[in-house]
Amino acid sequence: MTDPHSHPVDQPPYPPDEELKTELIEDVSFDDRTPYALAREAGQRGYMKMCRWVWSAGKYRLTHLCLSRPSRYSRRFARIHILMFSIAATLCIFANAGWHAVRVGPGMENVSTTPSGKGWSEFVTRPFPTPTTFADSVVVSSVWFNATWASFAAGIGLFITLVFGFLFVGLFASLANRSLLPEHRIESRLSCAIHYGTSWLLFLIAAIFIFCLRPLAILGKVAGWPMVPGTLFVDACALLLAILGLMLGWFWLIRLGGTVPKASRQSAGRFFVFWGPLCMVILVGSIASGMYFLSNEIPQRLGLNW
């Protein structure tokens, strides 16, 4: 239903960087004429061009996105990133779940070195992994892998990231629109921008793929490979890339809040600076806590525990 204050304008297909170089028109909304929408209408891809367009957006591009109505192209763009994030998270869960490192050394005499559950296979063994060999320190003597549990955990992760990914993007866009004054909530303002803003997830996706390499660092150390990255190096690279993407995306959203009508900028600023990130932290934290609980409970129930 169209807001009575809105005056939709059919926007000609000229480049967005050449428009809106004046003050924001508060009661006007436009069709989606971003480079991605124009490319899709012409039967072209335009995906990477749109990502670069979003990442390097200045005031006028952000204003253009703020005034654009959500479209099938913006929703498709967001779906692509949610799907990519879900696939990356699923691969990461499969790569990191289902492992168990057997440690030997002082104080490890009563620790089981063989599994009691089903589905475990010894993946790599350290040469001469006897307690007497490592009498002075605790080391990993062998690493076991449970493909059944890894596959099960990855399936759960795929379902959760897909469902909550779509819900979160829709909820975040709705809350962002609600942060504006009632007279400025026209044509789902900010939804189109948030759809295209999901391109910042590519940094997190890259960080997740780096984290998939973490088991190799452990396996290589146990097997004595000549060249293998340490777990600390892998963790640091993934964490720094994830933080970079989150901070850049957050700053981008704060700048987006500065393009809404003047009367709503203060409330929009509070949302993008504080309430929006807080909702994200609570949602992600709740999901992570639930998955951590399931990772300890489900293997016991299925007889896949160590």
Tab-separated table of C-alpha atoms in Angstrom:
chain	number	residue	atom	x	y	z
A	1	MET	CA	0.000	0.000	0.000
A	2	THR	CA	1.447	3.366	-1.036
A	3	ASP	CA	1.973	5.978	1.626
A	4	PRO	CA	-0.250	9.039	1.052
A	5	HIS	CA	2.766	11.313	1.529
A	6	SER	CA	4.785	9.616	-1.196
A	7	HIS	CA	5.036	10.752	-4.802
A	8	PRO	CA	6.661	7.921	-6.735
A	9	VAL	CA	8.714	9.072	-9.695
A	10	ASP	CA	9.541	6.959	-12.721
A	11	GLN	CA	13.267	7.450	-12.859
A	12	PRO	CA	15.040	7.424	-16.241
A	13	PRO	CA	17.874	4.930	-16.663
A	14	TYR	CA	20.787	7.340	-16.336
A	15	PRO	CA	23.776	6.538	-14.114
A	16	PRO	CA	22.957	7.044	-10.418
A	17	ASP	CA	26.213	8.963	-9.855
A	18	GLU	CA	24.871	11.770	-12.064
A	19	GLU	CA	21.694	12.335	-10.068
A	20	LEU	CA	20.489	13.614	-6.722
A	21	LYS	CA	23.221	16.226	-6.320
A	22	THR	CA	20.857	18.473	-4.397
A	23	GLU	CA	19.204	18.205	-1.013
A	24	LEU	CA	17.137	15.103	-0.312
A	25	ILE	CA	13.552	15.226	-1.586
A	26	GLU	CA	11.760	13.973	1.476
A	27	ASP	CA	8.469	12.706	0.015
A	28	VAL	CA	9.774	11.130	-3.187
A	29	SER	CA	10.785	7.539	-3.839
A	30	PHE	CA	12.245	6.054	-7.006
A	31	ASP	CA	12.247	2.740	-8.811
A	32	ASP	CA	15.399	0.696	-8.381
A	33	ARG	CA	17.761	2.052	-11.058
A	34	THR	CA	21.022	0.866	-9.556
A	35	PRO	CA	23.732	-0.585	-11.833
A	36	TYR	CA	22.661	-4.099	-10.833
A	37	ALA	CA	18.997	-3.485	-11.678
A	38	LEU	CA	19.913	-1.901	-15.017
A	39	ALA	CA	22.273	-4.765	-15.844
A	40	ARG	CA	19.682	-7.432	-14.997
A	41	GLU	CA	17.072	-5.669	-17.110
A	42	ALA	CA	19.530	-5.709	-20.014
A	43	GLY	CA	20.170	-9.430	-19.531
A	44	GLN	CA	23.632	-8.895	-18.058
A	45	ARG	CA	25.126	-9.917	-14.702
A	46	GLY	CA	26.432	-6.746	-13.061
A	47	TYR	CA	27.097	-8.458	-9.730
A	48	MET	CA	30.701	-7.438	-9.049
A	49	LYS	CA	30.086	-3.982	-10.491
A	50	MET	CA	27.289	-3.522	-7.973
A	51	CYS	CA	29.473	-4.733	-5.095
A	52	ARG	CA	32.180	-2.224	-6.000
A	53	TRP	CA	29.502	0.450	-6.434
A	54	VAL	CA	28.232	-0.191	-2.903
A	55	TRP	CA	31.681	-0.434	-1.297
A	56	SER	CA	32.809	2.895	-2.802
A	57	ALA	CA	29.481	4.682	-2.311
A	58	GLY	CA	29.625	8.361	-1.516
A	59	LYS	CA	26.876	10.716	-0.411
A	60	TYR	CA	24.976	10.715	-3.696
A	61	ARG	CA	25.016	6.939	-4.143
A	62	LEU	CA	23.800	6.450	-0.583
A	63	THR	CA	21.079	9.034	-1.158
A	64	HIS	CA	20.080	7.202	-4.324
A	65	LEU	CA	19.787	3.945	-2.372
A	66	CYS	CA	17.856	5.670	0.411
A	67	LEU	CA	15.272	6.903	-2.099
A	68	SER	CA	15.064	3.650	-4.074
A	69	ARG	CA	12.150	1.323	-3.551
A	70	PRO	CA	12.986	-2.357	-2.929
A	71	SER	CA	12.708	-4.434	-6.069
A	72	ARG	CA	13.018	-8.000	-7.249
A	73	TYR	CA	16.607	-7.159	-8.175
A	74	SER	CA	17.539	-5.846	-4.727
A	75	ARG	CA	15.880	-8.865	-3.092
A	76	ARG	CA	17.712	-11.207	-5.471
A	77	PHE	CA	20.992	-9.484	-4.618
A	78	ALA	CA	20.360	-10.031	-0.899
A	79	ARG	CA	19.349	-13.671	-1.457
A	80	ILE	CA	22.630	-14.322	-3.271
A	81	HIS	CA	24.648	-13.179	-0.260
A	82	ILE	CA	22.515	-15.028	2.268
A	83	LEU	CA	22.931	-18.218	0.226
A	84	MET	CA	26.698	-17.668	-0.142
A	85	PHE	CA	27.020	-17.025	3.590
A	86	SER	CA	25.020	-20.167	4.386
A	87	ILE	CA	27.145	-22.321	2.084
A	88	ALA	CA	30.359	-20.919	3.556
A	89	ALA	CA	29.113	-21.448	7.117
A	90	THR	CA	28.041	-25.002	6.262
A	91	LEU	CA	31.452	-25.865	4.820
A	92	CYS	CA	33.154	-24.280	7.823
A	93	ILE	CA	31.048	-26.299	10.261
A	94	PHE	CA	31.738	-29.515	8.372
A	95	ALA	CA	35.471	-28.740	8.246
A	96	ASN	CA	35.733	-27.962	11.966
A	97	ALA	CA	33.132	-30.235	13.572
A	98	GLY	CA	33.620	-33.891	14.365
A	99	TRP	CA	37.312	-33.687	15.306
A	100	HIS	CA	38.875	-34.996	18.494
A	101	ALA	CA	42.509	-34.615	19.458
A	102	VAL	CA	43.991	-37.268	21.734
A	103	ARG	CA	46.519	-35.759	24.120
A	104	VAL	CA	49.269	-37.582	25.977
A	105	GLY	CA	51.645	-36.427	28.648
A	106	PRO	CA	51.606	-35.518	32.362
A	107	GLY	CA	48.118	-35.654	33.838
A	108	MET	CA	46.618	-37.355	30.759
A	109	GLU	CA	46.919	-40.936	32.050
A	110	ASN	CA	43.182	-41.323	32.683
A	111	VAL	CA	42.052	-39.705	29.423
A	112	SER	CA	40.599	-42.138	26.902
A	113	THR	CA	42.677	-42.534	23.763
A	114	THR	CA	40.022	-44.487	21.858
A	115	PRO	CA	36.395	-43.539	21.159
A	116	SER	CA	33.439	-45.152	22.924
A	117	GLY	CA	30.905	-43.867	20.382
A	118	LYS	CA	30.402	-44.890	16.787
A	119	GLY	CA	31.543	-43.259	13.540
A	120	TRP	CA	35.083	-42.285	14.579
A	121	SER	CA	38.106	-42.817	12.324
A	122	GLU	CA	41.729	-42.103	13.135
A	123	PHE	CA	42.851	-39.408	10.717
A	124	VAL	CA	46.497	-38.807	11.590
A	125	THR	CA	48.945	-40.120	14.180
A	126	ARG	CA	52.097	-38.532	15.536
A	127	PRO	CA	55.190	-40.715	15.177
A	128	PHE	CA	55.890	-42.617	18.402
A	129	PRO	CA	52.973	-41.124	20.366
A	130	THR	CA	53.790	-42.804	23.672
A	131	PRO	CA	53.510	-41.126	27.084
A	132	THR	CA	57.173	-41.817	27.775
A	133	THR	CA	58.248	-40.000	24.628
A	134	PHE	CA	56.523	-36.811	25.804
A	135	ALA	CA	57.075	-37.090	29.523
A	136	ASP	CA	57.699	-33.382	30.012
A	137	SER	CA	54.748	-31.846	28.147
A	138	VAL	CA	51.238	-32.544	26.916
A	139	VAL	CA	51.039	-33.006	23.144
A	140	VAL	CA	48.500	-34.243	20.609
A	141	SER	CA	49.330	-37.842	19.731
A	142	SER	CA	46.537	-38.496	17.231
A	143	VAL	CA	43.525	-36.816	15.649
A	144	TRP	CA	40.216	-38.575	14.994
A	145	PHE	CA	37.336	-37.522	12.754
A	146	ASN	CA	33.625	-38.352	12.852
A	147	ALA	CA	32.178	-37.719	9.395
A	148	THR	CA	28.654	-38.615	10.550
A	149	TRP	CA	28.593	-35.909	13.200
A	150	ALA	CA	30.303	-33.374	10.892
A	151	SER	CA	27.658	-33.955	8.201
A	152	PHE	CA	24.825	-33.748	10.722
A	153	ALA	CA	26.188	-30.524	12.224
A	154	ALA	CA	26.690	-29.013	8.775
A	155	GLY	CA	23.088	-29.816	7.856
A	156	ILE	CA	21.838	-28.090	11.000
A	157	GLY	CA	24.057	-25.105	10.238
A	158	LEU	CA	22.757	-24.832	6.673
A	159	PHE	CA	19.141	-24.820	7.851
A	160	ILE	CA	19.730	-22.297	10.636
A	161	THR	CA	21.810	-19.858	8.581
A	162	LEU	CA	19.338	-19.895	5.694
A	163	VAL	CA	16.230	-19.409	7.824
A	164	PHE	CA	17.675	-16.834	10.188
A	165	GLY	CA	19.578	-15.104	7.384
A	166	PHE	CA	16.394	-14.293	5.498
A	167	LEU	CA	14.572	-13.404	8.703
A	168	PHE	CA	17.361	-11.138	9.886
A	169	VAL	CA	17.613	-9.126	6.651
A	170	GLY	CA	13.847	-8.620	6.607
A	171	LEU	CA	13.719	-7.765	10.304
A	172	PHE	CA	16.671	-5.366	10.105
A	173	ALA	CA	15.124	-3.524	7.137
A	174	SER	CA	11.773	-3.310	8.930
A	175	LEU	CA	13.334	-1.963	12.134
A	176	ALA	CA	15.391	0.549	10.163
A	177	ASN	CA	12.232	1.839	8.497
A	178	ARG	CA	10.459	1.984	11.859
A	179	SER	CA	13.251	4.153	13.232
A	180	LEU	CA	12.057	6.972	10.956
A	181	LEU	CA	9.200	9.329	11.707
A	182	PRO	CA	5.823	8.020	10.458
A	183	GLU	CA	5.650	10.563	7.628
A	184	HIS	CA	9.005	9.362	6.276
A	185	ARG	CA	8.226	5.638	6.206
A	186	ILE	CA	7.342	5.707	2.538
A	187	GLU	CA	7.704	2.802	0.113
A	188	SER	CA	9.725	0.708	2.604
A	189	ARG	CA	12.459	3.331	2.705
A	190	LEU	CA	15.965	1.928	3.412
A	191	SER	CA	14.964	-1.652	2.520
A	192	CYS	CA	16.528	-1.427	-0.940
A	193	ALA	CA	19.727	0.001	0.535
A	194	ILE	CA	19.954	-2.760	3.141
A	195	HIS	CA	19.415	-5.396	0.441
A	196	TYR	CA	22.386	-4.068	-1.511
A	197	GLY	CA	24.341	-3.485	1.695
A	198	THR	CA	24.533	-7.259	2.149
A	199	SER	CA	27.521	-7.091	-0.228
A	200	TRP	CA	29.604	-6.390	2.903
A	201	LEU	CA	28.971	-10.019	3.850
A	202	LEU	CA	31.601	-10.987	1.279
A	203	PHE	CA	34.291	-10.040	3.811
A	204	LEU	CA	32.751	-12.375	6.392
A	205	ILE	CA	32.374	-15.109	3.791
A	206	ALA	CA	36.072	-14.837	2.940
A	207	ALA	CA	36.928	-14.973	6.666
A	208	ILE	CA	34.807	-18.105	7.069
A	209	PHE	CA	36.610	-19.813	4.191
A	210	ILE	CA	39.952	-18.995	5.835
A	211	PHE	CA	38.688	-20.525	9.070
A	212	CYS	CA	37.952	-23.725	7.128
A	213	LEU	CA	41.729	-24.217	6.960
A	214	ARG	CA	42.060	-24.447	10.723
A	215	PRO	CA	42.000	-28.287	10.898
A	216	LEU	CA	44.918	-28.406	8.451
A	217	ALA	CA	47.034	-26.443	10.927
A	218	ILE	CA	46.345	-29.014	13.647
A	219	LEU	CA	46.761	-32.036	11.363
A	220	GLY	CA	49.971	-30.687	9.874
A	221	LYS	CA	51.516	-30.107	13.276
A	222	VAL	CA	50.670	-33.619	14.463
A	223	ALA	CA	51.809	-35.278	11.231
A	224	GLY	CA	55.012	-33.220	11.113
A	225	TRP	CA	54.403	-31.534	7.743
A	226	PRO	CA	57.350	-29.300	6.779
A	227	MET	CA	55.210	-26.234	6.014
A	228	VAL	CA	51.919	-25.615	7.750
A	229	PRO	CA	50.309	-22.427	9.113
A	230	GLY	CA	49.756	-22.271	12.850
A	231	THR	CA	46.258	-22.190	14.278
A	232	LEU	CA	46.963	-18.730	15.710
A	233	PHE	CA	47.867	-17.424	12.246
A	234	VAL	CA	44.697	-18.859	10.693
A	235	ASP	CA	42.530	-17.511	13.503
A	236	ALA	CA	44.128	-14.055	13.313
A	237	CYS	CA	43.696	-13.756	9.543
A	238	ALA	CA	40.042	-14.841	9.709
A	239	LEU	CA	39.285	-12.602	12.677
A	240	LEU	CA	40.930	-9.513	11.184
A	241	LEU	CA	39.094	-9.937	7.886
A	242	ALA	CA	35.775	-10.452	9.671
A	243	ILE	CA	36.308	-7.382	11.867
A	244	LEU	CA	37.263	-5.318	8.812
A	245	GLY	CA	34.063	-6.303	7.002
A	246	LEU	CA	31.887	-5.689	10.058
A	247	MET	CA	33.385	-2.280	10.789
A	248	LEU	CA	33.219	-1.103	7.171
A	249	GLY	CA	29.637	-2.330	6.857
A	250	TRP	CA	28.677	-0.658	10.127
A	251	PHE	CA	30.223	2.645	9.053
A	252	TRP	CA	28.405	2.358	5.714
A	253	LEU	CA	25.074	1.939	7.509
A	254	ILE	CA	25.778	4.928	9.753
A	255	ARG	CA	26.447	7.030	6.655
A	256	LEU	CA	23.254	5.681	5.102
A	257	GLY	CA	21.345	6.926	8.142
A	258	GLY	CA	22.612	10.418	7.364
A	259	THR	CA	20.757	10.458	4.034
A	260	VAL	CA	17.240	10.146	5.469
A	261	PRO	CA	15.094	13.293	5.876
A	262	LYS	CA	16.542	15.704	8.419
A	263	ALA	CA	13.773	15.261	10.992
A	264	SER	CA	14.449	11.499	11.139
A	265	ARG	CA	18.240	11.563	11.095
A	266	GLN	CA	18.650	11.529	14.857
A	267	SER	CA	16.430	8.468	15.384
A	268	ALA	CA	17.922	6.707	12.346
A	269	GLY	CA	21.404	7.478	13.651
A	270	ARG	CA	20.585	5.924	17.026
A	271	PHE	CA	19.323	2.800	15.281
A	272	PHE	CA	22.356	2.312	13.032
A	273	VAL	CA	24.880	3.235	15.720
A	274	PHE	CA	23.386	1.338	18.653
A	275	TRP	CA	20.071	-0.512	18.358
A	276	GLY	CA	20.726	-2.223	15.044
A	277	PRO	CA	24.128	-3.665	16.031
A	278	LEU	CA	22.722	-4.635	19.440
A	279	CYS	CA	19.906	-6.604	17.791
A	280	MET	CA	22.459	-8.310	15.552
A	281	VAL	CA	24.692	-9.245	18.494
A	282	ILE	CA	21.734	-10.632	20.474
A	283	LEU	CA	20.417	-12.648	17.526
A	284	VAL	CA	23.803	-14.027	16.470
A	285	GLY	CA	24.758	-14.717	20.095
A	286	SER	CA	21.513	-16.591	20.719
A	287	ILE	CA	21.984	-18.697	17.592
A	288	ALA	CA	25.628	-19.427	18.434
A	289	SER	CA	24.703	-20.392	22.010
A	290	GLY	CA	21.960	-22.695	20.768
A	291	MET	CA	24.275	-24.358	18.261
A	292	TYR	CA	26.963	-24.784	20.933
A	293	PHE	CA	24.428	-26.499	23.198
A	294	LEU	CA	23.319	-28.763	20.353
A	295	SER	CA	26.930	-29.621	19.506
A	296	ASN	CA	27.366	-31.054	23.010
A	297	GLU	CA	23.940	-32.632	23.406
A	298	ILE	CA	23.155	-34.231	20.040
A	299	PRO	CA	26.290	-36.418	19.748
A	300	GLN	CA	25.469	-37.928	23.136
A	301	ARG	CA	21.911	-38.697	22.046
A	302	LEU	CA	23.046	-40.237	18.732
A	303	GLY	CA	25.871	-42.285	20.249
A	304	LEU	CA	28.509	-40.284	18.393
A	305	ASN	CA	30.303	-39.010	21.469
A	306	TRP	CA	33.944	-39.706	22.125
